[in-house]
Amino acid sequence: MNKEDFYQNFREKMRKWLATDEGKTNKFGEYLMFAPDLFHLLCKLSLDDAVPVKEKAKLAGAIAYFVSPIDLLPEALTGPLGYVDDIAVAAFVLNGLVNNTDKSIVEKHWAGDGDVLQVIQSIIKGADDMLGSGLWAKLRKKFQ
C-alpha cells in the first residue's frame, strides 16, 4: 500500500466511524477527523528540506508517537478515540514548527479541510478538555 492509499484509507476509516452513532455523538469528533490530515502533514514536513533538522527530530517523535501501539490512549483499546492524544501531540509539534519557521512551509503540505493554522490552534485550545490538564502537561513536556 502506498502512502497516499494509507492516507485515504485512514480518512475513510475515520469518516465511517464518525457516521456511526458513537461517532456522531462524540464531542471530539470534529478533532478526530483531522487525525489522518495531521499524520500526513507530519510525514510530508519530515521530508521537506526547508524544515530545520531540529524540527524534523520533533516531527519524527510525533510520527513515532502516532504509530506506536503503546501510548497514553492506545487505539487498540479505545478505538478512534485513541487518536485524541496523537492529534494533540501533532498539533503541539506543528505549532512549534510554525513558530520557528515560515508558516508557508506548513501550509503548502496541508491536505485537510480548512486553514491548517486555525486547526492547530483549535486543537491546542481544546487539548485540556480532550485529555485532561495533567495528561496534556505530560505530553507537552515530552515533546518540547
Backbone as ProteinMPNN parsed JSONL, in Angstrom:
{"seq_chain_A": "MNKEDFYQNFREKMRKWLATDEGKTNKFGEYLMFAPDLFHLLCKLSLDDAVPVKEKAKLAGAIAYFVSPIDLLPEALTGPLGYVDDIAVAAFVLNGLVNNTDKSIVEKHWAGDGDVLQVIQSIIKGADDMLGSGLWAKLRKKFQ", "coords_chain_A": {"N_chain_A": [[0.858, -1.177, 0.0], [0.629, 2.161, -0.92], [1.774, 5.456, 0.213], [-0.203, 7.455, -0.21], [-2.494, 5.898, -0.484], [-2.633, 4.861, 2.102], [-3.158, 7.198, 3.543], [-5.657, 7.985, 2.41], [-7.184, 5.711, 3.072], [-7.084, 5.849, 5.865], [-8.442, 8.261, 6.293], [-10.969, 7.519, 5.282], [-11.662, 5.448, 7.022], [-11.925, 6.906, 9.387], [-13.996, 8.647, 8.66], [-16.099, 6.802, 8.34], [-16.361, 5.855, 10.968], [-17.144, 8.198, 12.251], [-19.651, 8.449, 11.192], [-21.126, 6.608, 12.541], [-23.349, 5.856, 15.328], [-21.958, 6.21, 17.734], [-19.789, 7.783, 16.872], [-21.112, 10.058, 15.845], [-22.144, 11.241, 18.121], [-19.971, 11.836, 19.616], [-18.095, 14.161, 21.384], [-15.633, 14.978, 20.546], [-15.427, 14.506, 17.902], [-15.116, 16.31, 15.706], [-12.439, 17.005, 15.946], [-11.191, 14.526, 15.683], [-11.454, 13.845, 13.0], [-9.386, 15.179, 11.877], [-7.148, 13.644, 12.312], [-6.013, 11.844, 10.244], [-5.186, 13.82, 8.415], [-3.366, 15.369, 9.875], [-1.393, 13.45, 10.458], [-0.495, 12.874, 7.866], [0.504, 15.413, 7.217], [2.604, 15.676, 9.101], [4.326, 13.674, 8.119], [4.901, 14.594, 5.48], [6.176, 17.053, 6.042], [8.417, 16.152, 7.41], [10.009, 15.279, 5.394], [10.674, 17.491, 3.948], [13.085, 19.666, 2.732], [13.278, 22.288, 3.561], [12.642, 22.389, 6.188], [14.073, 22.763, 9.337], [16.632, 20.677, 10.823], [16.445, 20.223, 13.613], [13.713, 20.638, 14.055], [12.729, 18.62, 12.449], [13.441, 16.406, 13.932], [11.645, 16.594, 16.049], [9.277, 16.295, 14.626], [9.631, 13.66, 13.762], [9.489, 12.362, 16.221], [6.801, 12.867, 16.865], [5.533, 11.494, 14.778], [6.366, 8.884, 15.352], [5.084, 8.573, 17.817], [2.441, 8.679, 16.984], [2.171, 6.291, 15.483], [2.862, 4.336, 17.267], [1.917, 1.481, 19.117], [1.835, 1.627, 21.774], [0.893, 4.023, 23.712], [-0.406, 6.863, 25.506], [-3.171, 6.758, 25.177], [-4.077, 4.099, 23.817], [-4.987, 3.114, 20.559], [-5.78, 0.534, 19.952], [-7.136, -0.307, 22.188], [-8.994, 1.703, 22.732], [-10.195, 2.412, 20.374], [-11.107, 4.695, 17.715], [-11.142, 6.944, 19.401], [-8.739, 6.855, 20.652], [-6.999, 8.312, 19.167], [-6.996, 10.878, 20.039], [-4.955, 11.805, 21.795], [-2.788, 11.579, 20.066], [-3.435, 13.439, 18.107], [-3.316, 15.789, 19.606], [-0.58, 15.837, 20.296], [0.537, 16.029, 17.716], [-0.482, 18.555, 16.916], [0.753, 20.19, 18.835], [3.509, 19.871, 18.242], [3.508, 20.767, 15.589], [2.672, 23.4, 15.967], [4.906, 24.454, 17.267], [6.72, 24.238, 15.156], [5.577, 26.03, 13.303], [5.954, 28.382, 14.73], [8.708, 28.59, 14.67], [9.606, 28.565, 12.074], [8.975, 29.415, 8.62], [5.604, 29.853, 8.111], [4.394, 29.193, 5.743], [5.575, 26.907, 4.819], [4.38, 24.87, 6.263], [1.734, 25.255, 5.496], [1.79, 24.652, 2.738], [1.893, 21.894, 2.593], [-0.45, 20.972, 3.668], [-3.2, 18.887, 3.508], [-5.711, 18.716, 4.388], [-9.052, 19.853, 5.342], [-10.025, 23.291, 5.65], [-8.23, 25.997, 7.312], [-4.993, 25.334, 8.114], [-3.516, 26.49, 10.2], [-5.48, 27.511, 11.888], [-6.723, 25.116, 12.558], [-4.688, 23.815, 14.009], [-4.42, 25.607, 16.198], [-6.999, 25.424, 17.287], [-7.107, 22.754, 18.136], [-5.06, 22.741, 20.05], [-6.141, 24.546, 21.894], [-8.333, 23.048, 22.711], [-7.198, 20.844, 23.899], [-6.815, 20.453, 26.712], [-9.421, 19.869, 27.528], [-9.919, 17.586, 25.995], [-7.985, 15.752, 26.892], [-7.502, 16.162, 29.58], [-5.94, 18.178, 32.017], [-3.62, 17.263, 33.347], [-2.595, 15.026, 31.887], [-2.225, 16.27, 29.42], [-0.263, 18.143, 30.092], [1.88, 16.406, 30.649], [2.333, 15.288, 28.107], [3.032, 17.583, 26.599], [5.411, 18.293, 27.885], [7.001, 16.112, 27.237], [7.372, 16.478, 24.507], [8.644, 18.922, 24.087]], "CA_chain_A": [[0.0, 0.0, 0.0], [1.462, 3.357, -0.945], [1.48, 6.468, 1.243], [-1.482, 8.123, -0.478], [-3.544, 4.937, -0.149], [-2.73, 4.824, 3.56], [-3.825, 8.435, 3.947], [-7.066, 7.913, 2.017], [-7.821, 4.664, 3.884], [-7.2, 6.385, 7.223], [-9.544, 9.24, 6.245], [-12.227, 6.798, 5.088], [-11.932, 4.75, 8.289], [-12.393, 7.902, 10.349], [-15.327, 9.093, 8.19], [-17.079, 5.746, 8.65], [-16.599, 5.848, 12.415], [-17.89, 9.411, 12.589], [-21.03, 8.267, 10.733], [-21.812, 5.701, 13.465], [-23.994, 6.54, 16.456], [-20.904, 6.621, 18.675], [-19.04, 8.882, 16.27], [-21.965, 11.248, 15.716], [-22.39, 11.862, 19.427], [-18.715, 12.086, 20.313], [-17.822, 15.604, 21.399], [-14.331, 15.254, 19.937], [-15.491, 14.052, 16.517], [-14.552, 17.29, 14.771], [-10.979, 16.918, 16.044], [-10.741, 13.211, 15.235], [-11.371, 13.818, 11.538], [-8.096, 15.749, 11.482], [-6.055, 12.698, 12.568], [-5.284, 11.467, 9.025], [-4.571, 15.009, 7.811], [-2.202, 15.745, 10.685], [-0.358, 12.436, 10.24], [0.003, 13.142, 6.519], [1.291, 16.645, 7.298], [3.852, 15.358, 9.808], [5.182, 12.906, 7.208], [5.355, 15.469, 4.393], [7.124, 18.032, 6.577], [9.662, 15.478, 7.796], [10.787, 15.072, 4.169], [10.891, 18.791, 3.306], [14.425, 20.205, 3.004], [13.171, 23.621, 4.163], [12.399, 22.229, 7.628], [15.337, 22.569, 10.059], [16.872, 19.342, 11.376], [15.911, 20.166, 14.981], [12.257, 20.493, 13.939], [12.48, 17.286, 11.889], [13.538, 15.449, 15.042], [10.365, 16.667, 16.764], [8.288, 15.685, 13.738], [9.842, 12.21, 13.825], [8.94, 11.921, 17.505], [5.335, 12.896, 16.771], [5.147, 10.389, 13.894], [6.557, 7.651, 16.126], [4.013, 8.522, 18.816], [1.206, 8.393, 16.25], [2.106, 4.892, 15.034], [3.179, 3.416, 18.357], [0.762, 0.843, 19.76], [1.925, 1.9, 23.21], [0.889, 5.437, 24.057], [-1.28, 7.119, 26.654], [-4.522, 6.3, 24.816], [-3.849, 3.192, 22.687], [-6.118, 2.935, 19.656], [-6.219, -0.864, 20.01], [-8.06, -0.452, 23.318], [-10.016, 2.755, 22.788], [-10.741, 2.701, 19.053], [-10.75, 6.013, 17.179], [-10.898, 7.925, 20.473], [-7.33, 6.777, 21.0], [-6.226, 9.278, 18.382], [-7.074, 12.209, 20.655], [-3.628, 12.208, 22.265], [-1.931, 11.713, 18.89], [-3.803, 14.714, 17.496], [-2.788, 16.854, 20.466], [0.877, 15.847, 20.118], [0.806, 16.562, 16.378], [-0.752, 19.999, 16.927], [1.777, 20.836, 19.655], [4.759, 19.88, 17.474], [3.302, 21.639, 14.429], [2.639, 24.778, 16.452], [6.305, 24.828, 17.459], [7.311, 24.407, 13.831], [5.046, 27.287, 12.761], [6.569, 29.489, 15.472], [10.151, 28.63, 14.446], [9.921, 28.58, 10.645], [7.994, 30.101, 7.775], [4.342, 29.106, 8.179], [4.006, 28.732, 4.404], [6.071, 25.536, 4.674], [3.328, 24.015, 6.812], [0.525, 25.435, 4.683], [1.885, 24.033, 1.409], [1.729, 20.44, 2.696], [-1.734, 20.658, 4.307], [-4.149, 18.239, 2.596], [-7.009, 18.671, 5.059], [-10.017, 20.933, 5.146], [-9.861, 24.465, 6.496], [-6.932, 26.644, 7.49], [-4.19, 24.485, 8.996], [-3.113, 27.224, 11.403], [-6.654, 27.537, 12.764], [-6.912, 23.743, 13.049], [-3.677, 23.598, 15.051], [-4.789, 26.401, 17.381], [-8.234, 24.873, 17.845], [-6.763, 21.513, 18.842], [-4.298, 23.104, 21.246], [-7.088, 25.135, 22.853], [-9.229, 22.01, 23.214], [-6.449, 19.693, 24.413], [-7.116, 20.237, 28.136], [-10.731, 19.227, 27.598], [-9.817, 16.258, 25.394], [-7.068, 14.86, 27.599], [-7.316, 16.495, 30.991], [-4.753, 19.037, 32.101], [-2.443, 16.511, 33.783], [-2.083, 14.258, 30.755], [-1.778, 17.227, 28.415], [1.012, 18.697, 30.571], [2.902, 15.36, 30.454], [2.643, 15.188, 26.68], [3.766, 18.792, 26.187], [6.768, 18.203, 28.43], [7.705, 15.079, 26.48], [7.64, 16.898, 23.132], [9.233, 20.267, 24.0]], "C_chain_A": [[0.902, 1.236, 0.0], [0.967, 4.386, 0.067], [0.122, 7.135, 1.033], [-2.649, 7.189, -0.171], [-3.734, 4.871, 1.359], [-3.502, 6.037, 4.063], [-5.318, 8.367, 3.632], [-7.814, 6.856, 2.826], [-8.046, 5.134, 5.315], [-8.364, 7.383, 7.287], [-10.896, 8.53, 6.135], [-12.631, 6.049, 6.36], [-12.507, 5.728, 9.32], [-13.779, 8.42, 9.952], [-16.404, 8.076, 8.563], [-17.389, 5.727, 10.14], [-17.433, 7.058, 12.823], [-19.349, 9.338, 12.137], [-21.814, 7.306, 11.634], [-22.472, 6.509, 14.576], [-22.958, 7.049, 17.45], [-20.138, 7.831, 18.142], [-19.831, 10.173, 16.193], [-22.139, 11.983, 17.034], [-21.11, 12.185, 20.188], [-18.351, 13.561, 20.234], [-16.472, 15.974, 20.784], [-14.28, 14.849, 18.464], [-14.864, 15.012, 15.525], [-13.027, 17.261, 14.792], [-10.473, 15.609, 15.442], [-10.626, 13.12, 13.718], [-10.056, 14.401, 11.044], [-6.931, 14.773, 11.671], [-5.318, 12.298, 11.291], [-4.546, 12.647, 8.395], [-3.313, 15.427, 8.565], [-1.067, 14.745, 10.505], [0.301, 12.653, 8.875], [0.924, 14.366, 6.524], [2.626, 16.406, 8.002], [4.83, 14.645, 8.872], [5.748, 13.784, 6.096], [6.412, 16.463, 4.878], [8.457, 17.388, 6.946], [10.571, 15.239, 6.592], [11.157, 16.372, 3.457], [12.252, 19.36, 3.719], [14.394, 21.582, 3.66], [12.943, 23.565, 5.673], [13.737, 21.965, 8.322], [15.423, 21.183, 10.716], [16.284, 19.201, 12.784], [14.396, 19.967, 14.963], [11.896, 19.125, 13.369], [12.555, 16.214, 12.974], [12.233, 15.428, 15.834], [9.247, 16.042, 15.931], [8.397, 14.166, 13.783], [9.297, 11.638, 15.128], [7.426, 11.862, 17.486], [4.825, 11.771, 15.871], [5.259, 9.067, 14.64], [5.459, 7.488, 17.169], [2.693, 8.134, 18.15], [1.084, 6.904, 15.936], [2.373, 3.883, 16.139], [1.911, 2.797, 18.949], [0.733, 1.106, 21.266], [2.023, 3.41, 23.402], [-0.144, 5.64, 25.159], [-2.723, 6.695, 26.419], [-4.399, 5.373, 23.603], [-5.118, 2.954, 21.861], [-6.659, 1.508, 19.711], [-7.229, -1.086, 21.134], [-9.226, 0.525, 23.264], [-10.67, 3.051, 21.444], [-10.323, 4.086, 18.593], [-10.517, 7.082, 18.246], [-9.438, 7.94, 20.908], [-6.451, 7.723, 20.211], [-6.22, 10.667, 19.004], [-5.701, 12.672, 21.132], [-2.664, 12.401, 21.101], [-2.169, 13.055, 18.196], [-3.216, 15.875, 18.299], [-1.272, 16.972, 20.317], [1.232, 16.455, 18.76], [0.615, 18.075, 16.35], [0.316, 20.75, 17.714], [3.095, 20.959, 18.877], [4.639, 20.814, 16.267], [3.251, 23.107, 14.829], [4.06, 25.292, 16.693], [7.004, 25.076, 16.134], [6.862, 25.728, 13.205], [5.707, 28.484, 13.436], [8.054, 29.651, 15.171], [10.568, 28.655, 12.979], [8.858, 29.394, 9.912], [6.715, 29.262, 7.73], [3.904, 28.582, 6.818], [4.503, 27.312, 4.134], [5.003, 24.554, 5.151], [2.093, 24.073, 5.916], [0.6, 24.691, 3.35], [1.677, 22.519, 1.453], [0.38, 20.022, 3.286], [-2.708, 20.092, 3.273], [-5.561, 18.223, 3.17], [-7.894, 19.848, 4.72], [-9.695, 22.095, 6.082], [-8.433, 24.972, 6.528], [-6.132, 25.849, 8.521], [-3.802, 25.206, 10.285], [-4.27, 27.322, 12.392], [-6.925, 26.159, 13.354], [-5.952, 23.472, 14.202], [-4.066, 24.338, 16.329], [-6.037, 25.855, 18.058], [-7.955, 23.608, 18.655], [-6.009, 21.831, 20.126], [-5.219, 23.692, 22.312], [-7.999, 24.081, 23.467], [-8.533, 20.848, 23.895], [-6.702, 19.417, 25.891], [-8.427, 19.485, 28.302], [-10.661, 17.793, 27.074], [-9.057, 15.28, 26.277], [-7.06, 15.027, 29.11], [-5.995, 17.227, 31.127], [-3.497, 18.273, 32.512], [-1.793, 15.742, 32.65], [-1.529, 15.181, 29.673], [-0.439, 17.83, 28.82], [2.142, 17.684, 30.376], [3.312, 15.258, 28.988], [3.432, 16.395, 26.19], [5.214, 18.722, 26.659], [7.609, 17.212, 27.622], [8.144, 15.569, 25.096], [8.187, 18.311, 22.995], [10.604, 20.21, 23.398]], "O_chain_A": [[1.819, 1.347, 0.813], [-0.086, 4.229, 0.686], [-0.618, 7.354, 1.992], [-3.678, 7.628, 0.342], [-4.865, 4.83, 1.843], [-4.39, 5.914, 4.907], [-6.148, 8.658, 4.492], [-8.958, 7.079, 3.223], [-9.084, 4.846, 5.91], [-9.168, 7.351, 8.219], [-11.854, 8.9, 6.815], [-13.807, 6.023, 6.725], [-13.458, 5.406, 10.033], [-14.64, 8.609, 10.812], [-17.48, 8.438, 9.039], [-18.549, 5.599, 10.533], [-18.332, 6.941, 13.655], [-20.191, 10.081, 12.641], [-23.033, 7.2, 11.506], [-22.19, 7.695, 14.746], [-23.058, 8.17, 17.948], [-19.875, 8.783, 18.877], [-19.298, 11.253, 16.443], [-22.266, 13.207, 17.057], [-21.161, 12.747, 21.282], [-18.304, 14.14, 19.149], [-16.203, 17.148, 20.53], [-13.212, 14.851, 17.852], [-14.161, 14.59, 14.606], [-12.391, 17.472, 13.759], [-9.442, 15.589, 14.769], [-9.78, 12.387, 13.207], [-9.653, 14.143, 9.909], [-5.822, 15.062, 11.222], [-4.092, 12.403, 11.252], [-3.428, 12.501, 7.902], [-2.312, 15.798, 7.952], [0.096, 15.139, 10.41], [1.526, 12.617, 8.761], [1.99, 14.353, 5.909], [3.664, 16.884, 7.543], [6.016, 14.973, 8.837], [6.943, 13.723, 5.803], [7.418, 16.686, 4.205], [9.509, 18.013, 6.809], [11.771, 15.02, 6.755], [11.882, 16.345, 2.462], [12.534, 19.516, 4.907], [15.387, 22.0, 4.257], [13.041, 24.585, 6.356], [14.459, 21.044, 7.939], [14.411, 20.604, 11.109], [15.692, 18.172, 13.108], [13.86, 19.209, 15.771], [10.885, 18.535, 13.751], [11.815, 15.231, 12.934], [11.769, 14.364, 16.243], [8.38, 15.348, 16.461], [7.386, 13.465, 13.836], [8.71, 10.555, 15.139], [6.828, 10.929, 18.021], [3.798, 11.161, 16.167], [4.359, 8.229, 14.572], [4.961, 6.383, 17.38], [1.922, 7.347, 18.701], [0.013, 6.321, 16.104], [2.13, 2.69, 15.957], [0.949, 3.504, 19.246], [-0.263, 0.84, 21.938], [3.097, 3.998, 23.271], [-0.693, 4.669, 25.68], [-3.421, 6.314, 27.359], [-4.596, 5.817, 22.472], [-6.177, 2.636, 22.401], [-7.859, 1.293, 19.538], [-8.084, -1.966, 21.032], [-10.329, 0.202, 23.705], [-11.6, 3.855, 21.375], [-9.295, 4.601, 19.032], [-9.767, 8.03, 18.012], [-8.961, 8.927, 21.468], [-5.283, 7.916, 20.548], [-5.5, 11.547, 18.531], [-5.323, 13.819, 20.894], [-1.814, 13.29, 21.142], [-1.229, 13.718, 17.758], [-2.685, 16.827, 17.729], [-0.74, 18.078, 20.222], [2.124, 17.298, 18.669], [1.459, 18.798, 15.819], [0.741, 21.83, 17.305], [3.716, 22.022, 18.858], [5.567, 21.564, 15.964], [3.741, 23.966, 14.096], [4.375, 26.434, 16.361], [7.789, 26.016, 16.004], [7.677, 26.46, 12.644], [5.989, 29.489, 12.783], [8.612, 30.727, 15.388], [11.756, 28.757, 12.675], [7.965, 29.979, 10.524], [6.752, 28.092, 7.351], [3.128, 27.63, 6.743], [3.924, 26.595, 3.318], [4.758, 23.531, 4.511], [1.485, 23.044, 5.621], [-0.405, 24.159, 2.879], [1.317, 21.922, 0.438], [0.102, 18.828, 3.39], [-3.004, 20.748, 2.275], [-6.497, 17.769, 2.513], [-7.538, 20.717, 3.924], [-9.159, 21.897, 7.172], [-7.549, 24.441, 5.856], [-6.555, 25.712, 9.669], [-3.764, 24.589, 11.349], [-4.062, 27.227, 13.602], [-7.313, 26.045, 14.517], [-6.355, 22.96, 15.246], [-4.044, 23.76, 17.416], [-6.112, 25.83, 19.286], [-8.511, 23.424, 19.737], [-6.293, 21.252, 21.175], [-5.092, 23.372, 23.494], [-8.397, 24.208, 24.625], [-9.197, 19.954, 24.418], [-6.796, 18.255, 26.287], [-8.529, 18.572, 29.121], [-11.274, 16.891, 27.644], [-9.439, 14.116, 26.396], [-6.651, 14.12, 29.835], [-5.036, 16.92, 30.419], [-2.404, 18.614, 32.059], [-0.576, 15.8, 32.471], [-0.486, 14.901, 29.084], [0.434, 18.01, 27.972], [3.245, 18.061, 29.981], [4.497, 15.155, 28.672], [4.398, 16.242, 25.443], [6.134, 19.055, 25.912], [8.787, 17.455, 27.36], [9.167, 15.125, 24.574], [8.195, 18.855, 21.891], [11.254, 21.244, 23.245]]}, "name": "protein", "num_of_chains": 1, "seq": "MNKEDFYQNFREKMRKWLATDEGKTNKFGEYLMFAPDLFHLLCKLSLDDAVPVKEKAKLAGAIAYFVSPIDLLPEALTGPLGYVDDIAVAAFVLNGLVNNTDKSIVEKHWAGDGDVLQVIQSIIKGADDMLGSGLWAKLRKKFQ"}
